[in-house]
């Protein structure tokens, strides 16, 4: 099993074109301001590669201030972090979380108890671009 990290869409396309063995997973730092790495995610989907996003929270602190996302968190009786993790899962991303706070761990594991609407997903998908 081969995985790569922090690759651009051009690098991944070249790797998929030329490598004898494609990676099974791509793990990238994921920024809202860059469209949540959409081009890389689309290449992953095309080639059957798992996309894992990391730093979804720490790289996107401005997202926590967005009133629409805050309203989503209130609607679903959850936190903004969980809205972002749920969004990631709904667009086919495996969110990489990291916390030593047991309450956050429990909250993060409960993101499957709600589903964002297509309009909400689109809002988050385009928030930083």
PDB file of N, CA and C in Angstrom, residues 21-100:
ATOM      1  N   UNK A  21       2.593   1.778  -9.760  1.00  0.00           N
ATOM      2  CA  UNK A  21       1.604   1.550  -8.709  1.00  0.00           C
ATOM      3  C   UNK A  21       1.072   2.898  -8.232  1.00  0.00           C
ATOM      4  N   UNK A  22      -0.198   3.092  -8.418  1.00  0.00           N
ATOM      5  CA  UNK A  22      -0.822   4.334  -7.948  1.00  0.00           C
ATOM      6  C   UNK A  22      -0.932   4.312  -6.433  1.00  0.00           C
ATOM      7  N   UNK A  23      -0.948   5.496  -5.828  1.00  0.00           N
ATOM      8  CA  UNK A  23      -1.170   5.537  -4.384  1.00  0.00           C
ATOM      9  C   UNK A  23      -2.599   5.106  -4.064  1.00  0.00           C
ATOM     10  N   UNK A  24      -2.770   4.548  -2.894  1.00  0.00           N
ATOM     11  CA  UNK A  24      -4.110   4.161  -2.453  1.00  0.00           C
ATOM     12  C   UNK A  24      -4.764   5.272  -1.656  1.00  0.00           C
ATOM     13  N   UNK A  25      -3.931   6.200  -1.146  1.00  0.00           N
ATOM     14  CA  UNK A  25      -4.455   7.292  -0.340  1.00  0.00           C
ATOM     15  C   UNK A  25      -3.625   8.548  -0.587  1.00  0.00           C
ATOM     16  N   UNK A  26      -4.321   9.659  -0.613  1.00  0.00           N
ATOM     17  CA  UNK A  26      -3.693  10.979  -0.656  1.00  0.00           C
ATOM     18  C   UNK A  26      -4.105  11.692   0.615  1.00  0.00           C
ATOM     19  N   UNK A  27      -3.126  12.222   1.317  1.00  0.00           N
ATOM     20  CA  UNK A  27      -3.398  12.945   2.555  1.00  0.00           C
ATOM     21  C   UNK A  27      -2.866  14.366   2.375  1.00  0.00           C
ATOM     22  N   UNK A  28      -3.777  15.326   2.295  1.00  0.00           N
ATOM     23  CA  UNK A  28      -3.393  16.719   2.059  1.00  0.00           C
ATOM     24  C   UNK A  28      -3.936  17.639   3.130  1.00  0.00           C
ATOM     25  N   UNK A  29      -3.167  18.680   3.424  1.00  0.00           N
ATOM     26  CA  UNK A  29      -3.671  19.781   4.242  1.00  0.00           C
ATOM     27  C   UNK A  29      -4.715  20.474   3.382  1.00  0.00           C
ATOM     28  N   UNK A  30      -5.863  20.712   3.941  1.00  0.00           N
ATOM     29  CA  UNK A  30      -7.022  21.106   3.156  1.00  0.00           C
ATOM     30  C   UNK A  30      -7.515  22.496   3.571  1.00  0.00           C
ATOM     31  N   UNK A  31      -7.513  23.422   2.621  1.00  0.00           N
ATOM     32  CA  UNK A  31      -7.883  24.808   2.889  1.00  0.00           C
ATOM     33  C   UNK A  31      -9.187  25.185   2.188  1.00  0.00           C
ATOM     34  N   UNK A  32     -10.086  25.807   2.940  1.00  0.00           N
ATOM     35  CA  UNK A  32     -11.322  26.323   2.345  1.00  0.00           C
ATOM     36  C   UNK A  32     -10.999  27.356   1.271  1.00  0.00           C
ATOM     37  N   UNK A  33     -10.007  28.194   1.540  1.00  0.00           N
ATOM     38  CA  UNK A  33      -9.633  29.265   0.609  1.00  0.00           C
ATOM     39  C   UNK A  33      -9.174  28.737  -0.748  1.00  0.00           C
ATOM     40  N   UNK A  34      -8.783  27.473  -0.802  1.00  0.00           N
ATOM     41  CA  UNK A  34      -8.365  26.855  -2.059  1.00  0.00           C
ATOM     42  C   UNK A  34      -9.380  25.814  -2.521  1.00  0.00           C
ATOM     43  N   UNK A  35     -10.631  26.008  -2.130  1.00  0.00           N
ATOM     44  CA  UNK A  35     -11.700  25.124  -2.606  1.00  0.00           C
ATOM     45  C   UNK A  35     -11.676  23.732  -2.025  1.00  0.00           C
ATOM     46  N   UNK A  36     -11.125  23.603  -0.810  1.00  0.00           N
ATOM     47  CA  UNK A  36     -11.072  22.303  -0.127  1.00  0.00           C
ATOM     48  C   UNK A  36     -10.392  21.254  -1.001  1.00  0.00           C
ATOM     49  N   UNK A  37      -9.418  21.693  -1.814  1.00  0.00           N
ATOM     50  CA  UNK A  37      -8.598  20.771  -2.610  1.00  0.00           C
ATOM     51  C   UNK A  37      -9.421  19.999  -3.647  1.00  0.00           C
ATOM     52  N   UNK A  38     -10.396  20.680  -4.216  1.00  0.00           N
ATOM     53  CA  UNK A  38     -11.353  20.038  -5.128  1.00  0.00           C
ATOM     54  C   UNK A  38     -10.685  19.299  -6.286  1.00  0.00           C
ATOM     55  N   UNK A  39      -9.698  19.916  -6.929  1.00  0.00           N
ATOM     56  CA  UNK A  39      -9.062  19.276  -8.097  1.00  0.00           C
ATOM     57  C   UNK A  39      -8.387  17.965  -7.707  1.00  0.00           C
ATOM     58  N   UNK A  40      -7.716  17.957  -6.566  1.00  0.00           N
ATOM     59  CA  UNK A  40      -7.072  16.725  -6.100  1.00  0.00           C
ATOM     60  C   UNK A  40      -8.139  15.701  -5.735  1.00  0.00           C
ATOM     61  N   UNK A  41      -9.191  16.137  -5.066  1.00  0.00           N
ATOM     62  CA  UNK A  41     -10.271  15.198  -4.698  1.00  0.00           C
ATOM     63  C   UNK A  41     -10.902  14.576  -5.931  1.00  0.00           C
ATOM     64  N   UNK A  42     -11.089  15.361  -6.991  1.00  0.00           N
ATOM     65  CA  UNK A  42     -11.679  14.821  -8.221  1.00  0.00           C
ATOM     66  C   UNK A  42     -10.764  13.799  -8.884  1.00  0.00           C
ATOM     67  N   UNK A  43      -9.458  14.070  -8.878  1.00  0.00           N
ATOM     68  CA  UNK A  43      -8.511  13.084  -9.409  1.00  0.00           C
ATOM     69  C   UNK A  43      -8.542  11.804  -8.582  1.00  0.00           C
ATOM     70  N   UNK A  44      -8.613  11.967  -7.280  1.00  0.00           N
ATOM     71  CA  UNK A  44      -8.699  10.788  -6.414  1.00  0.00           C
ATOM     72  C   UNK A  44      -9.939   9.965  -6.744  1.00  0.00           C
ATOM     73  N   UNK A  45     -11.060  10.643  -6.892  1.00  0.00           N
ATOM     74  CA  UNK A  45     -12.313   9.938  -7.212  1.00  0.00           C
ATOM     75  C   UNK A  45     -12.185   9.208  -8.549  1.00  0.00           C
ATOM     76  N   UNK A  46     -11.610   9.871  -9.540  1.00  0.00           N
ATOM     77  CA  UNK A  46     -11.428   9.279 -10.869  1.00  0.00           C
ATOM     78  C   UNK A  46     -10.567   8.026 -10.832  1.00  0.00           C
ATOM     79  N   UNK A  47      -9.539   8.048  -9.999  1.00  0.00           N
ATOM     80  CA  UNK A  47      -8.571   6.942  -9.960  1.00  0.00           C
ATOM     81  C   UNK A  47      -8.783   5.976  -8.797  1.00  0.00           C
ATOM     82  N   UNK A  48      -9.887   6.132  -8.070  1.00  0.00           N
ATOM     83  CA  UNK A  48     -10.175   5.209  -6.970  1.00  0.00           C
ATOM     84  C   UNK A  48      -9.215   5.345  -5.802  1.00  0.00           C
ATOM     85  N   UNK A  49      -8.764   6.569  -5.546  1.00  0.00           N
ATOM     86  CA  UNK A  49      -7.828   6.837  -4.457  1.00  0.00           C
ATOM     87  C   UNK A  49      -8.597   7.489  -3.313  1.00  0.00           C
ATOM     88  N   UNK A  50      -8.311   7.078  -2.102  1.00  0.00           N
ATOM     89  CA  UNK A  50      -8.946   7.670  -0.923  1.00  0.00           C
ATOM     90  C   UNK A  50      -8.307   9.031  -0.661  1.00  0.00           C
ATOM     91  N   UNK A  51      -9.138  10.051  -0.471  1.00  0.00           N
ATOM     92  CA  UNK A  51      -8.634  11.383  -0.137  1.00  0.00           C
ATOM     93  C   UNK A  51      -8.854  11.624   1.348  1.00  0.00           C
ATOM     94  N   UNK A  52      -7.789  11.944   2.048  1.00  0.00           N
ATOM     95  CA  UNK A  52      -7.879  12.247   3.472  1.00  0.00           C
ATOM     96  C   UNK A  52      -7.415  13.680   3.686  1.00  0.00           C
ATOM     97  N   UNK A  53      -8.289  14.487   4.275  1.00  0.00           N
ATOM     98  CA  UNK A  53      -7.954  15.874   4.549  1.00  0.00           C
ATOM     99  C   UNK A  53      -7.522  16.059   5.987  1.00  0.00           C
ATOM    100  N   UNK A  54      -6.437  16.805   6.180  1.00  0.00           N
ATOM    101  CA  UNK A  54      -6.024  17.104   7.550  1.00  0.00           C
ATOM    102  C   UNK A  54      -5.938  18.614   7.741  1.00  0.00           C
ATOM    103  N   UNK A  55      -5.912  19.015   8.982  1.00  0.00           N
ATOM    104  CA  UNK A  55      -5.932  20.426   9.382  1.00  0.00           C
ATOM    105  C   UNK A  55      -7.198  21.124   8.914  1.00  0.00           C
ATOM    106  N   UNK A  56      -8.283  20.382   8.840  1.00  0.00           N
ATOM    107  CA  UNK A  56      -9.549  20.973   8.412  1.00  0.00           C
ATOM    108  C   UNK A  56      -9.977  22.111   9.324  1.00  0.00           C
ATOM    109  N   UNK A  57      -9.613  22.028  10.580  1.00  0.00           N
ATOM    110  CA  UNK A  57      -9.997  23.071  11.525  1.00  0.00           C
ATOM    111  C   UNK A  57      -8.904  24.124  11.655  1.00  0.00           C
ATOM    112  N   UNK A  58      -7.683  23.699  11.929  1.00  0.00           N
ATOM    113  CA  UNK A  58      -6.612  24.660  12.190  1.00  0.00           C
ATOM    114  C   UNK A  58      -6.226  25.465  10.955  1.00  0.00           C
ATOM    115  N   UNK A  59      -6.404  24.924   9.773  1.00  0.00           N
ATOM    116  CA  UNK A  59      -6.080  25.649   8.540  1.00  0.00           C
ATOM    117  C   UNK A  59      -7.236  26.537   8.081  1.00  0.00           C
ATOM    118  N   UNK A  60      -8.359  26.451   8.775  1.00  0.00           N
ATOM    119  CA  UNK A  60      -9.566  27.155   8.325  1.00  0.00           C
ATOM    120  C   UNK A  60     -10.292  27.867   9.455  1.00  0.00           C
ATOM    121  N   UNK A  61      -9.554  28.512  10.293  1.00  0.00           N
ATOM    122  CA  UNK A  61     -10.153  29.169  11.468  1.00  0.00           C
ATOM    123  C   UNK A  61     -11.205  30.213  11.088  1.00  0.00           C
ATOM    124  N   UNK A  62     -11.050  30.855   9.931  1.00  0.00           N
ATOM    125  CA  UNK A  62     -12.025  31.863   9.510  1.00  0.00           C
ATOM    126  C   UNK A  62     -13.407  31.263   9.267  1.00  0.00           C
ATOM    127  N   UNK A  63     -13.459  29.976   8.962  1.00  0.00           N
ATOM    128  CA  UNK A  63     -14.732  29.291   8.729  1.00  0.00           C
ATOM    129  C   UNK A  63     -15.590  29.314   9.998  1.00  0.00           C
ATOM    130  N   UNK A  64     -14.930  29.285  11.149  1.00  0.00           N
ATOM    131  CA  UNK A  64     -15.651  29.278  12.419  1.00  0.00           C
ATOM    132  C   UNK A  64     -16.434  30.571  12.635  1.00  0.00           C
ATOM    133  N   UNK A  65     -16.087  31.623  11.924  1.00  0.00           N
ATOM    134  CA  UNK A  65     -16.754  32.910  12.075  1.00  0.00           C
ATOM    135  C   UNK A  65     -17.935  33.087  11.125  1.00  0.00           C
ATOM    136  N   UNK A  66     -18.043  32.226  10.154  1.00  0.00           N
ATOM    137  CA  UNK A  66     -19.103  32.355   9.159  1.00  0.00           C
ATOM    138  C   UNK A  66     -20.470  32.179   9.817  1.00  0.00           C
ATOM    139  N   UNK A  67     -21.355  33.178   9.711  1.00  0.00           N
ATOM    140  CA  UNK A  67     -22.655  33.093  10.384  1.00  0.00           C
ATOM    141  C   UNK A  67     -23.537  31.945   9.873  1.00  0.00           C
ATOM    142  N   UNK A  68     -23.424  31.608   8.616  1.00  0.00           N
ATOM    143  CA  UNK A  68     -24.239  30.511   8.066  1.00  0.00           C
ATOM    144  C   UNK A  68     -23.796  29.174   8.648  1.00  0.00           C
ATOM    145  N   UNK A  69     -22.505  28.987   8.775  1.00  0.00           N
ATOM    146  CA  UNK A  69     -22.006  27.733   9.352  1.00  0.00           C
ATOM    147  C   UNK A  69     -22.351  27.668  10.837  1.00  0.00           C
ATOM    148  N   UNK A  70     -22.265  28.798  11.522  1.00  0.00           N
ATOM    149  CA  UNK A  70     -22.649  28.839  12.936  1.00  0.00           C
ATOM    150  C   UNK A  70     -24.143  28.496  13.091  1.00  0.00           C
ATOM    151  N   UNK A  71     -24.947  28.968  12.150  1.00  0.00           N
ATOM    152  CA  UNK A  71     -26.380  28.652  12.180  1.00  0.00           C
ATOM    153  C   UNK A  71     -26.608  27.162  11.922  1.00  0.00           C
ATOM    154  N   UNK A  72     -25.827  26.576  11.028  1.00  0.00           N
ATOM    155  CA  UNK A  72     -25.936  25.131  10.779  1.00  0.00           C
ATOM    156  C   UNK A  72     -25.631  24.369  12.066  1.00  0.00           C
ATOM    157  N   UNK A  73     -24.583  24.761  12.758  1.00  0.00           N
ATOM    158  CA  UNK A  73     -24.215  24.093  14.009  1.00  0.00           C
ATOM    159  C   UNK A  73     -25.357  24.185  15.013  1.00  0.00           C
ATOM    160  N   UNK A  74     -25.976  25.338  15.072  1.00  0.00           N
ATOM    161  CA  UNK A  74     -27.109  25.514  15.991  1.00  0.00           C
ATOM    162  C   UNK A  74     -28.295  24.650  15.573  1.00  0.00           C
ATOM    163  N   UNK A  75     -28.580  24.620  14.281  1.00  0.00           N
ATOM    164  CA  UNK A  75     -29.696  23.810  13.757  1.00  0.00           C
ATOM    165  C   UNK A  75     -29.516  22.341  14.113  1.00  0.00           C
ATOM    166  N   UNK A  76     -28.291  21.839  13.973  1.00  0.00           N
ATOM    167  CA  UNK A  76     -28.028  20.427  14.214  1.00  0.00           C
ATOM    168  C   UNK A  76     -27.583  20.146  15.652  1.00  0.00           C
ATOM    169  N   UNK A  77     -27.624  21.181  16.478  1.00  0.00           N
ATOM    170  CA  UNK A  77     -27.263  21.042  17.897  1.00  0.00           C
ATOM    171  C   UNK A  77     -25.879  20.399  18.054  1.00  0.00           C
ATOM    172  N   UNK A  78     -24.935  20.994  17.339  1.00  0.00           N
ATOM    173  CA  UNK A  78     -23.572  20.485  17.353  1.00  0.00           C
ATOM    174  C   UNK A  78     -22.604  21.651  17.264  1.00  0.00           C
ATOM    175  N   UNK A  79     -21.329  21.373  17.149  1.00  0.00           N
ATOM    176  CA  UNK A  79     -20.335  22.424  17.024  1.00  0.00           C
ATOM    177  C   UNK A  79     -19.953  22.677  15.578  1.00  0.00           C
ATOM    178  N   UNK A  80     -19.314  23.808  15.353  1.00  0.00           N
ATOM    179  CA  UNK A  80     -18.846  24.147  14.010  1.00  0.00           C
ATOM    180  C   UNK A  80     -17.849  23.095  13.509  1.00  0.00           C
ATOM    181  N   UNK A  81     -16.986  22.616  14.379  1.00  0.00           N
ATOM    182  CA  UNK A  81     -16.016  21.592  13.982  1.00  0.00           C
ATOM    183  C   UNK A  81     -16.728  20.368  13.421  1.00  0.00           C
ATOM    184  N   UNK A  82     -17.801  19.961  14.058  1.00  0.00           N
ATOM    185  CA  UNK A  82     -18.527  18.781  13.606  1.00  0.00           C
ATOM    186  C   UNK A  82     -19.229  19.038  12.275  1.00  0.00           C
ATOM    187  N   UNK A  83     -19.681  20.268  12.052  1.00  0.00           N
ATOM    188  CA  UNK A  83     -20.273  20.613  10.755  1.00  0.00           C
ATOM    189  C   UNK A  83     -19.220  20.461   9.661  1.00  0.00           C
ATOM    190  N   UNK A  84     -18.007  20.914   9.928  1.00  0.00           N
ATOM    191  CA  UNK A  84     -16.930  20.796   8.934  1.00  0.00           C
ATOM    192  C   UNK A  84     -16.566  19.331   8.704  1.00  0.00           C
ATOM    193  N   UNK A  85     -16.487  18.550   9.767  1.00  0.00           N
ATOM    194  CA  UNK A  85     -16.185  17.122   9.599  1.00  0.00           C
ATOM    195  C   UNK A  85     -17.294  16.418   8.816  1.00  0.00           C
ATOM    196  N   UNK A  86     -18.542  16.761   9.091  1.00  0.00           N
ATOM    197  CA  UNK A  86     -19.661  16.146   8.373  1.00  0.00           C
ATOM    198  C   UNK A  86     -19.617  16.534   6.899  1.00  0.00           C
ATOM    199  N   UNK A  87     -19.356  17.805   6.632  1.00  0.00           N
ATOM    200  CA  UNK A  87     -19.197  18.277   5.258  1.00  0.00           C
ATOM    201  C   UNK A  87     -18.129  17.450   4.542  1.00  0.00           C
ATOM    202  N   UNK A  88     -16.988  17.290   5.184  1.00  0.00           N
ATOM    203  CA  UNK A  88     -15.894  16.528   4.589  1.00  0.00           C
ATOM    204  C   UNK A  88     -16.344  15.127   4.223  1.00  0.00           C
ATOM    205  N   UNK A  89     -17.037  14.488   5.132  1.00  0.00           N
ATOM    206  CA  UNK A  89     -17.503  13.120   4.871  1.00  0.00           C
ATOM    207  C   UNK A  89     -18.503  13.092   3.720  1.00  0.00           C
ATOM    208  N   UNK A  90     -19.387  14.070   3.656  1.00  0.00           N
ATOM    209  CA  UNK A  90     -20.403  14.071   2.610  1.00  0.00           C
ATOM    210  C   UNK A  90     -19.833  14.328   1.222  1.00  0.00           C
ATOM    211  N   UNK A  91     -18.680  14.998   1.134  1.00  0.00           N
ATOM    212  CA  UNK A  91     -18.081  15.219  -0.183  1.00  0.00           C
ATOM    213  C   UNK A  91     -17.065  14.136  -0.535  1.00  0.00           C
ATOM    214  N   UNK A  92     -17.014  13.089   0.290  1.00  0.00           N
ATOM    215  CA  UNK A  92     -16.162  11.947  -0.019  1.00  0.00           C
ATOM    216  C   UNK A  92     -14.767  12.013   0.562  1.00  0.00           C
ATOM    217  N   UNK A  93     -14.558  12.923   1.477  1.00  0.00           N
ATOM    218  CA  UNK A  93     -13.256  13.083   2.113  1.00  0.00           C
ATOM    219  C   UNK A  93     -13.246  12.317   3.436  1.00  0.00           C
ATOM    220  N   UNK A  94     -12.117  11.724   3.761  1.00  0.00           N
ATOM    221  CA  UNK A  94     -11.938  11.135   5.078  1.00  0.00           C
ATOM    222  C   UNK A  94     -11.271  12.207   5.933  1.00  0.00           C
ATOM    223  N   UNK A  95     -11.988  12.750   6.918  1.00  0.00           N
ATOM    224  CA  UNK A  95     -11.380  13.793   7.739  1.00  0.00           C
ATOM    225  C   UNK A  95     -10.427  13.196   8.774  1.00  0.00           C
ATOM    226  N   UNK A  96      -9.255  13.765   8.851  1.00  0.00           N
ATOM    227  CA  UNK A  96      -8.289  13.353   9.856  1.00  0.00           C
ATOM    228  C   UNK A  96      -8.419  14.313  11.027  1.00  0.00           C
ATOM    229  N   UNK A  97      -8.843  13.794  12.144  1.00  0.00           N
ATOM    230  CA  UNK A  97      -9.003  14.629  13.323  1.00  0.00           C
ATOM    231  C   UNK A  97      -7.901  14.303  14.315  1.00  0.00           C
ATOM    232  N   UNK A  98      -7.660  15.232  15.178  1.00  0.00           N
ATOM    233  CA  UNK A  98      -6.656  15.000  16.199  1.00  0.00           C
ATOM    234  C   UNK A  98      -6.981  15.820  17.432  1.00  0.00           C
ATOM    235  N   UNK A  99      -7.202  15.148  18.528  1.00  0.00           N
ATOM    236  CA  UNK A  99      -7.476  15.832  19.777  1.00  0.00           C
ATOM    237  C   UNK A  99      -7.116  14.920  20.932  1.00  0.00           C
ATOM    238  N   UNK A 100      -6.753  15.529  22.023  1.00  0.00           N
ATOM    239  CA  UNK A 100      -6.551  14.752  23.248  1.00  0.00           C
ATOM    240  C   UNK A 100      -7.687  15.023  24.230  1.00  0.00           C
TER     241      UNK A 100
END
